[in-house]
Amino acid sequence: MKPILPIVLKTPRLLLRPPVEEDAATLECYLSDRRIAETTAAIPHPYPRGGALDWVAMSDDRWAEGTAATFVVTLRENGKILGVISLLGKSPRDFQAGYWIAVPFWGNGYATEALHRLVRYAFNHLGLPCLGARHFAHNPASGRVMLKAGLHFDTVIPGGSSRDGVFYDSVQYRITAEDWRMCVAI
Ligand SMILES: CC(C)(COP(=O)(O)OP(=O)(O)OC[C@H]1O[C@@H](n2cnc3c(N)ncnc32)[C@H](O)[C@@H]1OP(=O)(O)O)[C@@H](O)C(=O)NCCC(=O)NCCS
């Protein structure tokens, strides 16, 4: 795949920027909270020491490979780190969004605002034909975020995602570039 050029995205309250090594300590602190890990498929718990630094390096590689665009979600007014949001995929048709917001900042609409901006970036800037996002069925808050950011419910996949070797039903959301353009035009 073609490399994706790192970019900074803005919303009224947020700045989404590629991760840098200096973010690692804060990210690791937030990621150590079990409540972040337990509703995701890939974040380990306990979070390994040095894991966030490795993750920053991996994010750099993925931008260069064109297989992910990863952003640290920060507050525009003071640069405070709130969480992470990313687009991951191996071909333009299968990009999926993933995100987490640190526990102290839940319930402020930050995930929704960040995902809304990421969707615009995916279609307007990257030119993707469609975009998906998936959450464990027992994580309805994430489904709300997907809906509020403009994605549509697609299907429930029985046992579709696993964590620590246990399979859970997962809920798939999707939006096509065409649908999104129609929504924006209304
Ligand atoms: C899911 C997560 C990203 C939400 O972040 P956030 O910034 O609090 O999200 P927002 O404030 O934008 O929106 C949350 C919505 O979920 C709703 N919500 C919260 N708990 C809920 C629950 N148990 N059931 C249903 N809806 C719930 C909120 O009321 C809000 O919707 P509303 O605005 O209609 O009231 C955050 O909780 C998180 O990082 N969780 C751990 C990691 C994770 O699950 N990531 C997603 C993996 S798919």
PDB file of C-alpha atoms and ligand atoms in Angstrom, residues 13 33-41 43 82-84 97-103 105-114 133-136 138-146 148 171, ligand 1:
ATOM      1  CA  ARG A  13     -12.213  21.178  20.919  1.00  0.00           C
ATOM      2  CA  ASP A  33      -6.511   1.040  33.656  1.00  0.00           C
ATOM      3  CA  ARG A  34      -8.334  -2.273  33.227  1.00  0.00           C
ATOM      4  CA  ARG A  35     -11.463  -0.390  32.054  1.00  0.00           C
ATOM      5  CA  ILE A  36      -9.627   0.671  28.877  1.00  0.00           C
ATOM      6  CA  ALA A  37      -8.310  -2.786  28.070  1.00  0.00           C
ATOM      7  CA  GLU A  38     -11.337  -4.938  28.829  1.00  0.00           C
ATOM      8  CA  THR A  39     -13.586  -3.681  26.011  1.00  0.00           C
ATOM      9  CA  THR A  40     -10.886  -3.844  23.348  1.00  0.00           C
ATOM     10  CA  ALA A  41      -9.571  -6.868  21.484  1.00  0.00           C
ATOM     11  CA  ILE A  43      -4.889  -3.803  24.417  1.00  0.00           C
ATOM     12  CA  LEU A  82      -7.187  12.332  26.100  1.00  0.00           C
ATOM     13  CA  GLY A  83      -6.766   9.078  24.187  1.00  0.00           C
ATOM     14  CA  VAL A  84      -6.048   7.517  20.815  1.00  0.00           C
ATOM     15  CA  ALA A  97     -11.694   2.750  13.044  1.00  0.00           C
ATOM     16  CA  GLY A  98     -10.615   2.041  16.611  1.00  0.00           C
ATOM     17  CA  TYR A  99     -10.316   4.344  19.617  1.00  0.00           C
ATOM     18  CA  TRP A 100     -10.071   4.726  23.351  1.00  0.00           C
ATOM     19  CA  ILE A 101     -10.482   7.724  25.644  1.00  0.00           C
ATOM     20  CA  ALA A 102      -8.835   7.772  29.086  1.00  0.00           C
ATOM     21  CA  VAL A 103     -11.285   7.096  31.922  1.00  0.00           C
ATOM     22  CA  PHE A 105     -12.436  12.107  30.302  1.00  0.00           C
ATOM     23  CA  TRP A 106     -15.328   9.736  29.516  1.00  0.00           C
ATOM     24  CA  GLY A 107     -18.760  11.192  28.875  1.00  0.00           C
ATOM     25  CA  ASN A 108     -17.678  14.523  27.394  1.00  0.00           C
ATOM     26  CA  GLY A 109     -18.327  13.646  23.764  1.00  0.00           C
ATOM     27  CA  TYR A 110     -14.613  13.440  22.946  1.00  0.00           C
ATOM     28  CA  ALA A 111     -14.715  10.010  21.254  1.00  0.00           C
ATOM     29  CA  THR A 112     -17.647  11.105  19.118  1.00  0.00           C
ATOM     30  CA  GLU A 113     -15.972  14.363  18.111  1.00  0.00           C
ATOM     31  CA  ALA A 114     -12.734  12.561  17.234  1.00  0.00           C
ATOM     32  CA  ALA A 133     -15.939   0.020  13.130  1.00  0.00           C
ATOM     33  CA  ARG A 134     -16.696  -2.872  15.449  1.00  0.00           C
ATOM     34  CA  HIS A 135     -17.409  -3.170  19.157  1.00  0.00           C
ATOM     35  CA  PHE A 136     -18.021  -5.997  21.620  1.00  0.00           C
ATOM     36  CA  HIS A 138     -21.229  -5.752  25.855  1.00  0.00           C
ATOM     37  CA  ASN A 139     -19.774  -2.298  25.080  1.00  0.00           C
ATOM     38  CA  PRO A 140     -22.836  -0.269  24.007  1.00  0.00           C
ATOM     39  CA  ALA A 141     -21.126   3.081  24.750  1.00  0.00           C
ATOM     40  CA  SER A 142     -18.871   2.476  21.754  1.00  0.00           C
ATOM     41  CA  GLY A 143     -21.907   1.730  19.578  1.00  0.00           C
ATOM     42  CA  ARG A 144     -23.369   5.088  20.602  1.00  0.00           C
ATOM     43  CA  VAL A 145     -20.132   6.774  19.549  1.00  0.00           C
ATOM     44  CA  MET A 146     -20.278   5.074  16.133  1.00  0.00           C
ATOM     45  CA  LYS A 148     -23.396   9.638  16.696  1.00  0.00           C
ATOM     46  CA  VAL A 171     -21.389  -5.485  16.441  1.00  0.00           C
TER      47      VAL A 171
HETATM   48  C1  LIG B   1     -16.180   3.835  24.411  1.00  0.00           C
HETATM   49  C2  LIG B   1     -15.413   5.131  24.713  1.00  0.00           C
HETATM   50  C3  LIG B   1     -14.406   5.375  23.608  1.00  0.00           C
HETATM   51  C4  LIG B   1     -16.406   6.302  24.781  1.00  0.00           C
HETATM   52  O1  LIG B   1     -15.666   7.505  24.947  1.00  0.00           O
HETATM   53  P1  LIG B   1     -16.411   8.877  25.383  1.00  0.00           P
HETATM   54  O2  LIG B   1     -15.511  10.006  25.059  1.00  0.00           O
HETATM   55  O3  LIG B   1     -16.884   8.728  26.771  1.00  0.00           O
HETATM   56  O4  LIG B   1     -17.659   8.842  24.381  1.00  0.00           O
HETATM   57  P2  LIG B   1     -18.722  10.009  24.110  1.00  0.00           P
HETATM   58  O5  LIG B   1     -18.788  10.878  25.325  1.00  0.00           O
HETATM   59  O6  LIG B   1     -18.398  10.622  22.805  1.00  0.00           O
HETATM   60  O7  LIG B   1     -20.079   9.179  23.925  1.00  0.00           O
HETATM   61  C5  LIG B   1     -20.401   8.120  24.814  1.00  0.00           C
HETATM   62  C6  LIG B   1     -21.859   7.757  24.595  1.00  0.00           C
HETATM   63  O8  LIG B   1     -22.088   6.463  25.152  1.00  0.00           O
HETATM   64  C7  LIG B   1     -23.173   6.546  26.063  1.00  0.00           C
HETATM   65  N1  LIG B   1     -22.981   5.499  27.060  1.00  0.00           N
HETATM   66  C8  LIG B   1     -22.093   5.473  28.063  1.00  0.00           C
HETATM   67  N2  LIG B   1     -22.247   4.315  28.752  1.00  0.00           N
HETATM   68  C9  LIG B   1     -23.222   3.621  28.126  1.00  0.00           C
HETATM   69  C10 LIG B   1     -23.836   2.361  28.344  1.00  0.00           C
HETATM   70  N3  LIG B   1     -23.437   1.566  29.344  1.00  0.00           N
HETATM   71  N4  LIG B   1     -24.825   1.963  27.511  1.00  0.00           N
HETATM   72  C11 LIG B   1     -25.215   2.754  26.480  1.00  0.00           C
HETATM   73  N5  LIG B   1     -24.666   3.961  26.209  1.00  0.00           N
HETATM   74  C12 LIG B   1     -23.689   4.381  27.033  1.00  0.00           C
HETATM   75  C13 LIG B   1     -23.084   7.945  26.605  1.00  0.00           C
HETATM   76  O9  LIG B   1     -24.296   8.312  27.247  1.00  0.00           O
HETATM   77  C14 LIG B   1     -22.812   8.706  25.313  1.00  0.00           C
HETATM   78  O10 LIG B   1     -23.964   8.790  24.501  1.00  0.00           O
HETATM   79  P3  LIG B   1     -24.953  10.081  24.515  1.00  0.00           P
HETATM   80  O11 LIG B   1     -24.098  11.259  24.140  1.00  0.00           O
HETATM   81  O12 LIG B   1     -25.973   9.741  23.520  1.00  0.00           O
HETATM   82  O13 LIG B   1     -25.475  10.202  25.910  1.00  0.00           O
HETATM   83  C15 LIG B   1     -14.678   5.031  26.095  1.00  0.00           C
HETATM   84  O14 LIG B   1     -15.612   4.626  27.055  1.00  0.00           O
HETATM   85  C16 LIG B   1     -13.508   4.076  26.071  1.00  0.00           C
HETATM   86  O15 LIG B   1     -12.392   4.452  25.716  1.00  0.00           O
HETATM   87  N6  LIG B   1     -13.752   2.819  26.504  1.00  0.00           N
HETATM   88  C17 LIG B   1     -12.656   1.832  26.584  1.00  0.00           C
HETATM   89  C18 LIG B   1     -12.062   1.477  25.235  1.00  0.00           C
HETATM   90  C19 LIG B   1     -13.126   1.122  24.227  1.00  0.00           C
HETATM   91  O16 LIG B   1     -14.124   0.468  24.539  1.00  0.00           O
HETATM   92  N7  LIG B   1     -12.910   1.542  22.978  1.00  0.00           N
HETATM   93  C20 LIG B   1     -13.815   1.243  21.881  1.00  0.00           C
HETATM   94  C21 LIG B   1     -13.561  -0.117  21.386  1.00  0.00           C
HETATM   95  S1  LIG B   1     -14.683  -0.539  20.060  1.00  0.00           S
END
